[in-house]
Amino acid sequence: MSKHQLIPNRPKQKRSIERFEKILNTVEEILITEGIHAVTIKEIARKAKMKRPSLYKLFPSIASIFYALSERHIDKFNSLYINNTEGVDLQNVSWYFNVFIDLFSIYLNQNKAFSFLFFYLDSLPLMKKNDQHNKRLFASIILQTLTSKNIDIQADKVYVASQLCLAPLSVGLREENYISPRYITEAKKAVLAYITSA
């Protein structure tokens, strides 16, 4: 699939922006009620009460819809994380990871559609200015915060720690369709053990 087919055509006019958002909202509804494999252009058009050519004008493929929806949630979560860490002046890396784990668990539990997409889209590149995967992008959110606090830590160490914290959360979602405190505790333990190791 070419990169052109992955990039949504972001509208500028108010009516088109409303259509764009309506499509994303419809896809979230389908994801929650019927699952990721039920998301088709035909089903989106039917539920959104739109014609298929109108959808294709904004989204050249299903993948482009998933990217736009994923990007919407990643931007929201990024703002949430920054807002909850910006006034803090700690040098404790574990604290920033713990806040990340708590906030991300709550966010995934409250946004089921995004939780499906986050783990489903892991192997597909995100369409920001870089080609980072979703999980690597979340590591960069933590790294950006740590850097802004003048905390010296290697980017690779942050990436591995973020993978260690996301693994139990993924298991929790898969096993219980919910991230319970047990999996949050496991994620925090894994990160602490790694961060404090040599």
mmCIF file of C-alpha atoms in Angstrom:
data_model
loop_
_atom_site.group_PDB
_atom_site.id
_atom_site.type_symbol
_atom_site.label_atom_id
_atom_site.label_comp_id
_atom_site.label_asym_id
_atom_site.label_seq_id
_atom_site.Cartn_x
_atom_site.Cartn_y
_atom_site.Cartn_z
ATOM 1 C CA MET A 1 0.000 0.000 0.000
ATOM 2 C CA SER A 2 1.447 3.392 -0.962
ATOM 3 C CA LYS A 3 1.844 6.200 1.550
ATOM 4 C CA HIS A 4 -0.748 8.185 -0.448
ATOM 5 C CA GLN A 5 -3.378 5.561 0.418
ATOM 6 C CA LEU A 6 -2.543 5.878 4.111
ATOM 7 C CA ILE A 7 -2.879 9.635 4.444
ATOM 8 C CA PRO A 8 -6.369 11.072 4.998
ATOM 9 C CA ASN A 9 -7.296 14.207 3.067
ATOM 10 C CA ARG A 10 -7.713 16.660 5.918
ATOM 11 C CA PRO A 11 -10.505 19.101 5.055
ATOM 12 C CA LYS A 12 -10.434 22.847 5.647
ATOM 13 C CA GLN A 13 -14.078 23.788 5.180
ATOM 14 C CA LYS A 14 -16.425 23.549 8.174
ATOM 15 C CA ARG A 15 -18.904 21.169 6.526
ATOM 16 C CA SER A 16 -16.152 18.821 5.369
ATOM 17 C CA ILE A 17 -14.509 18.905 8.816
ATOM 18 C CA GLU A 18 -17.851 17.901 10.349
ATOM 19 C CA ARG A 19 -18.087 15.017 7.855
ATOM 20 C CA PHE A 20 -14.528 13.974 8.630
ATOM 21 C CA GLU A 21 -15.281 13.863 12.375
ATOM 22 C CA LYS A 22 -18.614 12.093 11.790
ATOM 23 C CA ILE A 23 -16.796 9.333 9.907
ATOM 24 C CA LEU A 24 -14.278 8.896 12.731
ATOM 25 C CA ASN A 25 -17.079 8.815 15.320
ATOM 26 C CA THR A 26 -18.930 6.213 13.245
ATOM 27 C CA VAL A 27 -15.810 4.055 13.006
ATOM 28 C CA GLU A 28 -15.383 4.240 16.792
ATOM 29 C CA GLU A 29 -18.976 3.070 17.217
ATOM 30 C CA ILE A 30 -18.424 0.130 14.841
ATOM 31 C CA LEU A 31 -15.168 -0.819 16.586
ATOM 32 C CA ILE A 32 -16.858 -0.886 19.985
ATOM 33 C CA THR A 33 -20.043 -2.697 18.970
ATOM 34 C CA GLU A 34 -18.859 -5.027 16.206
ATOM 35 C CA GLY A 35 -15.061 -5.200 16.273
ATOM 36 C CA ILE A 36 -12.242 -4.121 13.990
ATOM 37 C CA HIS A 37 -13.046 -6.576 11.184
ATOM 38 C CA ALA A 38 -16.536 -5.085 10.784
ATOM 39 C CA VAL A 39 -15.059 -1.753 9.712
ATOM 40 C CA THR A 40 -15.655 -1.519 5.953
ATOM 41 C CA ILE A 41 -16.296 1.454 3.703
ATOM 42 C CA LYS A 42 -19.767 0.070 2.952
ATOM 43 C CA GLU A 43 -20.650 -0.270 6.664
ATOM 44 C CA ILE A 44 -19.245 3.166 7.535
ATOM 45 C CA ALA A 45 -21.225 4.774 4.708
ATOM 46 C CA ARG A 46 -24.410 3.004 5.795
ATOM 47 C CA LYS A 47 -24.093 3.945 9.475
ATOM 48 C CA ALA A 48 -22.943 7.513 8.789
ATOM 49 C CA LYS A 49 -25.695 7.924 6.154
ATOM 50 C CA MET A 50 -23.179 9.032 3.546
ATOM 51 C CA LYS A 51 -22.308 7.933 0.031
ATOM 52 C CA ARG A 52 -19.149 5.923 -0.463
ATOM 53 C CA PRO A 53 -17.577 8.443 -2.883
ATOM 54 C CA SER A 54 -17.889 11.086 -0.130
ATOM 55 C CA LEU A 55 -15.903 8.845 2.200
ATOM 56 C CA TYR A 56 -13.225 8.168 -0.408
ATOM 57 C CA LYS A 57 -12.743 11.923 -0.916
ATOM 58 C CA LEU A 58 -11.593 12.199 2.675
ATOM 59 C CA PHE A 59 -10.136 8.742 3.249
ATOM 60 C CA PRO A 60 -8.516 6.821 0.379
ATOM 61 C CA SER A 61 -8.572 3.564 2.387
ATOM 62 C CA ILE A 62 -9.656 1.931 5.642
ATOM 63 C CA ALA A 63 -6.037 2.221 6.819
ATOM 64 C CA SER A 64 -6.228 6.011 6.407
ATOM 65 C CA ILE A 65 -9.337 6.067 8.618
ATOM 66 C CA PHE A 66 -7.540 4.012 11.264
ATOM 67 C CA TYR A 67 -4.560 6.358 11.114
ATOM 68 C CA ALA A 68 -6.723 9.451 11.500
ATOM 69 C CA LEU A 69 -8.537 7.910 14.451
ATOM 70 C CA SER A 70 -5.302 6.739 16.048
ATOM 71 C CA GLU A 71 -3.748 10.161 15.544
ATOM 72 C CA ARG A 72 -6.787 11.841 17.162
ATOM 73 C CA HIS A 73 -6.377 9.770 20.325
ATOM 74 C CA ILE A 74 -2.598 9.990 20.467
ATOM 75 C CA ASP A 75 -2.835 13.784 20.327
ATOM 76 C CA LYS A 76 -5.445 13.770 23.124
ATOM 77 C CA PHE A 77 -3.359 11.462 25.294
ATOM 78 C CA ASN A 78 -0.190 13.445 24.646
ATOM 79 C CA SER A 79 -1.942 16.609 25.895
ATOM 80 C CA LEU A 80 -3.281 14.730 28.936
ATOM 81 C CA TYR A 81 0.180 13.437 29.860
ATOM 82 C CA ILE A 82 1.843 16.823 29.396
ATOM 83 C CA ASN A 83 -0.857 18.562 31.472
ATOM 84 C CA ASN A 84 -0.330 16.084 34.319
ATOM 85 C CA THR A 85 3.464 16.358 34.360
ATOM 86 C CA GLU A 86 4.279 19.932 33.351
ATOM 87 C CA GLY A 87 4.102 21.508 36.817
ATOM 88 C CA VAL A 88 6.161 18.759 38.444
ATOM 89 C CA ASP A 89 9.868 19.203 39.118
ATOM 90 C CA LEU A 90 11.019 15.708 40.067
ATOM 91 C CA GLN A 91 14.133 13.878 38.913
ATOM 92 C CA ASN A 92 12.564 10.447 39.490
ATOM 93 C CA VAL A 93 12.147 8.609 36.166
ATOM 94 C CA SER A 94 9.906 5.963 37.741
ATOM 95 C CA TRP A 95 7.403 8.635 38.797
ATOM 96 C CA TYR A 96 6.959 9.823 35.189
ATOM 97 C CA PHE A 97 6.475 6.234 34.020
ATOM 98 C CA ASN A 98 3.975 5.561 36.820
ATOM 99 C CA VAL A 99 1.932 8.612 35.798
ATOM 100 C CA PHE A 100 2.117 7.437 32.186
ATOM 101 C CA ILE A 101 0.929 3.928 33.118
ATOM 102 C CA ASP A 102 -1.936 5.230 35.270
ATOM 103 C CA LEU A 103 -3.131 7.757 32.700
ATOM 104 C CA PHE A 104 -2.742 5.416 29.739
ATOM 105 C CA SER A 105 -4.610 2.611 31.512
ATOM 106 C CA ILE A 106 -7.484 4.954 32.321
ATOM 107 C CA TYR A 107 -7.453 6.323 28.771
ATOM 108 C CA LEU A 108 -7.565 2.854 27.200
ATOM 109 C CA ASN A 109 -10.335 1.733 29.561
ATOM 110 C CA GLN A 110 -12.416 4.794 28.680
ATOM 111 C CA ASN A 111 -11.714 4.682 24.940
ATOM 112 C CA LYS A 112 -12.270 1.088 23.836
ATOM 113 C CA ALA A 113 -12.117 1.921 20.150
ATOM 114 C CA PHE A 114 -8.638 3.367 20.589
ATOM 115 C CA SER A 115 -7.508 0.396 22.664
ATOM 116 C CA PHE A 116 -8.348 -1.893 19.716
ATOM 117 C CA LEU A 117 -6.538 0.390 17.290
ATOM 118 C CA PHE A 118 -3.493 0.984 19.454
ATOM 119 C CA PHE A 119 -2.498 -2.647 19.579
ATOM 120 C CA TYR A 120 -3.803 -3.498 16.081
ATOM 121 C CA LEU A 121 -1.898 -0.666 14.422
ATOM 122 C CA ASP A 122 1.386 -1.366 16.181
ATOM 123 C CA SER A 123 2.945 -2.735 13.019
ATOM 124 C CA LEU A 124 1.769 0.169 10.857
ATOM 125 C CA PRO A 125 3.655 3.483 10.792
ATOM 126 C CA LEU A 126 1.982 6.568 12.184
ATOM 127 C CA MET A 127 1.657 9.555 9.904
ATOM 128 C CA LYS A 128 3.278 12.274 11.909
ATOM 129 C CA LYS A 129 6.437 13.955 10.673
ATOM 130 C CA ASN A 130 8.225 10.702 11.399
ATOM 131 C CA ASP A 131 7.454 7.072 10.673
ATOM 132 C CA GLN A 132 7.313 5.871 14.253
ATOM 133 C CA HIS A 133 4.978 3.099 15.242
ATOM 134 C CA ASN A 134 2.340 3.811 17.870
ATOM 135 C CA LYS A 135 4.327 2.214 20.679
ATOM 136 C CA ARG A 136 7.553 3.994 19.738
ATOM 137 C CA LEU A 137 5.621 7.254 19.555
ATOM 138 C CA PHE A 138 4.456 6.790 23.141
ATOM 139 C CA ALA A 139 8.060 6.252 24.217
ATOM 140 C CA SER A 140 8.903 9.560 22.551
ATOM 141 C CA ILE A 141 6.143 11.287 24.575
ATOM 142 C CA ILE A 142 7.794 10.096 27.806
ATOM 143 C CA LEU A 143 11.290 10.933 26.514
ATOM 144 C CA GLN A 144 10.181 14.439 25.540
ATOM 145 C CA THR A 145 8.836 15.002 29.060
ATOM 146 C CA LEU A 146 12.006 13.648 30.705
ATOM 147 C CA THR A 147 14.178 15.802 28.448
ATOM 148 C CA SER A 148 12.139 18.905 29.325
ATOM 149 C CA LYS A 149 12.830 18.129 33.015
ATOM 150 C CA ASN A 150 16.584 17.845 32.292
ATOM 151 C CA ILE A 151 16.584 14.172 33.241
ATOM 152 C CA ASP A 152 19.440 12.431 31.450
ATOM 153 C CA ILE A 153 18.373 9.028 30.143
ATOM 154 C CA GLN A 154 19.120 7.136 26.938
ATOM 155 C CA ALA A 155 16.322 7.065 24.364
ATOM 156 C CA ASP A 156 16.721 3.290 23.940
ATOM 157 C CA LYS A 157 16.257 2.766 27.684
ATOM 158 C CA VAL A 158 13.006 4.781 27.598
ATOM 159 C CA TYR A 159 11.823 2.785 24.611
ATOM 160 C CA VAL A 160 12.491 -0.583 26.287
ATOM 161 C CA ALA A 161 10.864 0.613 29.535
ATOM 162 C CA SER A 162 7.794 1.776 27.602
ATOM 163 C CA GLN A 163 7.529 -1.641 25.945
ATOM 164 C CA LEU A 164 7.779 -3.303 29.359
ATOM 165 C CA CYS A 165 4.936 -1.181 30.696
ATOM 166 C CA LEU A 166 2.721 -1.674 27.617
ATOM 167 C CA ALA A 167 3.052 -5.486 27.569
ATOM 168 C CA PRO A 168 1.014 -6.153 30.764
ATOM 169 C CA LEU A 169 -1.577 -3.558 29.708
ATOM 170 C CA SER A 170 -2.000 -5.382 26.403
ATOM 171 C CA VAL A 171 -2.412 -8.714 28.194
ATOM 172 C CA GLY A 172 -5.026 -7.191 30.509
ATOM 173 C CA LEU A 173 -7.043 -5.883 27.584
ATOM 174 C CA ARG A 174 -6.813 -9.199 25.763
ATOM 175 C CA GLU A 175 -7.736 -11.337 28.764
ATOM 176 C CA GLU A 176 -10.333 -9.153 30.492
ATOM 177 C CA ASN A 177 -11.223 -6.469 27.920
ATOM 178 C CA TYR A 178 -10.198 -4.071 30.694
ATOM 179 C CA ILE A 179 -6.959 -3.022 32.363
ATOM 180 C CA SER A 180 -7.379 -3.923 36.024
ATOM 181 C CA PRO A 181 -5.145 -2.718 38.897
ATOM 182 C CA ARG A 182 -3.330 -6.069 38.789
ATOM 183 C CA TYR A 183 -1.943 -5.355 35.304
ATOM 184 C CA ILE A 184 -1.149 -1.748 36.193
ATOM 185 C CA THR A 185 0.891 -2.969 39.170
ATOM 186 C CA GLU A 186 2.699 -5.506 36.952
ATOM 187 C CA ALA A 187 3.544 -2.768 34.441
ATOM 188 C CA LYS A 188 4.946 -0.519 37.176
ATOM 189 C CA LYS A 189 7.018 -3.351 38.667
ATOM 190 C CA ALA A 190 8.495 -4.240 35.269
ATOM 191 C CA VAL A 191 9.481 -0.629 34.549
ATOM 192 C CA LEU A 192 10.959 -0.084 38.024
ATOM 193 C CA ALA A 193 13.011 -3.281 37.789
ATOM 194 C CA TYR A 194 14.377 -2.260 34.391
ATOM 195 C CA ILE A 195 15.010 1.413 35.195
ATOM 196 C CA THR A 196 16.873 0.582 38.428
ATOM 197 C CA SER A 197 18.964 -2.177 36.821
ATOM 198 C CA ALA A 198 22.501 -1.387 35.682
#
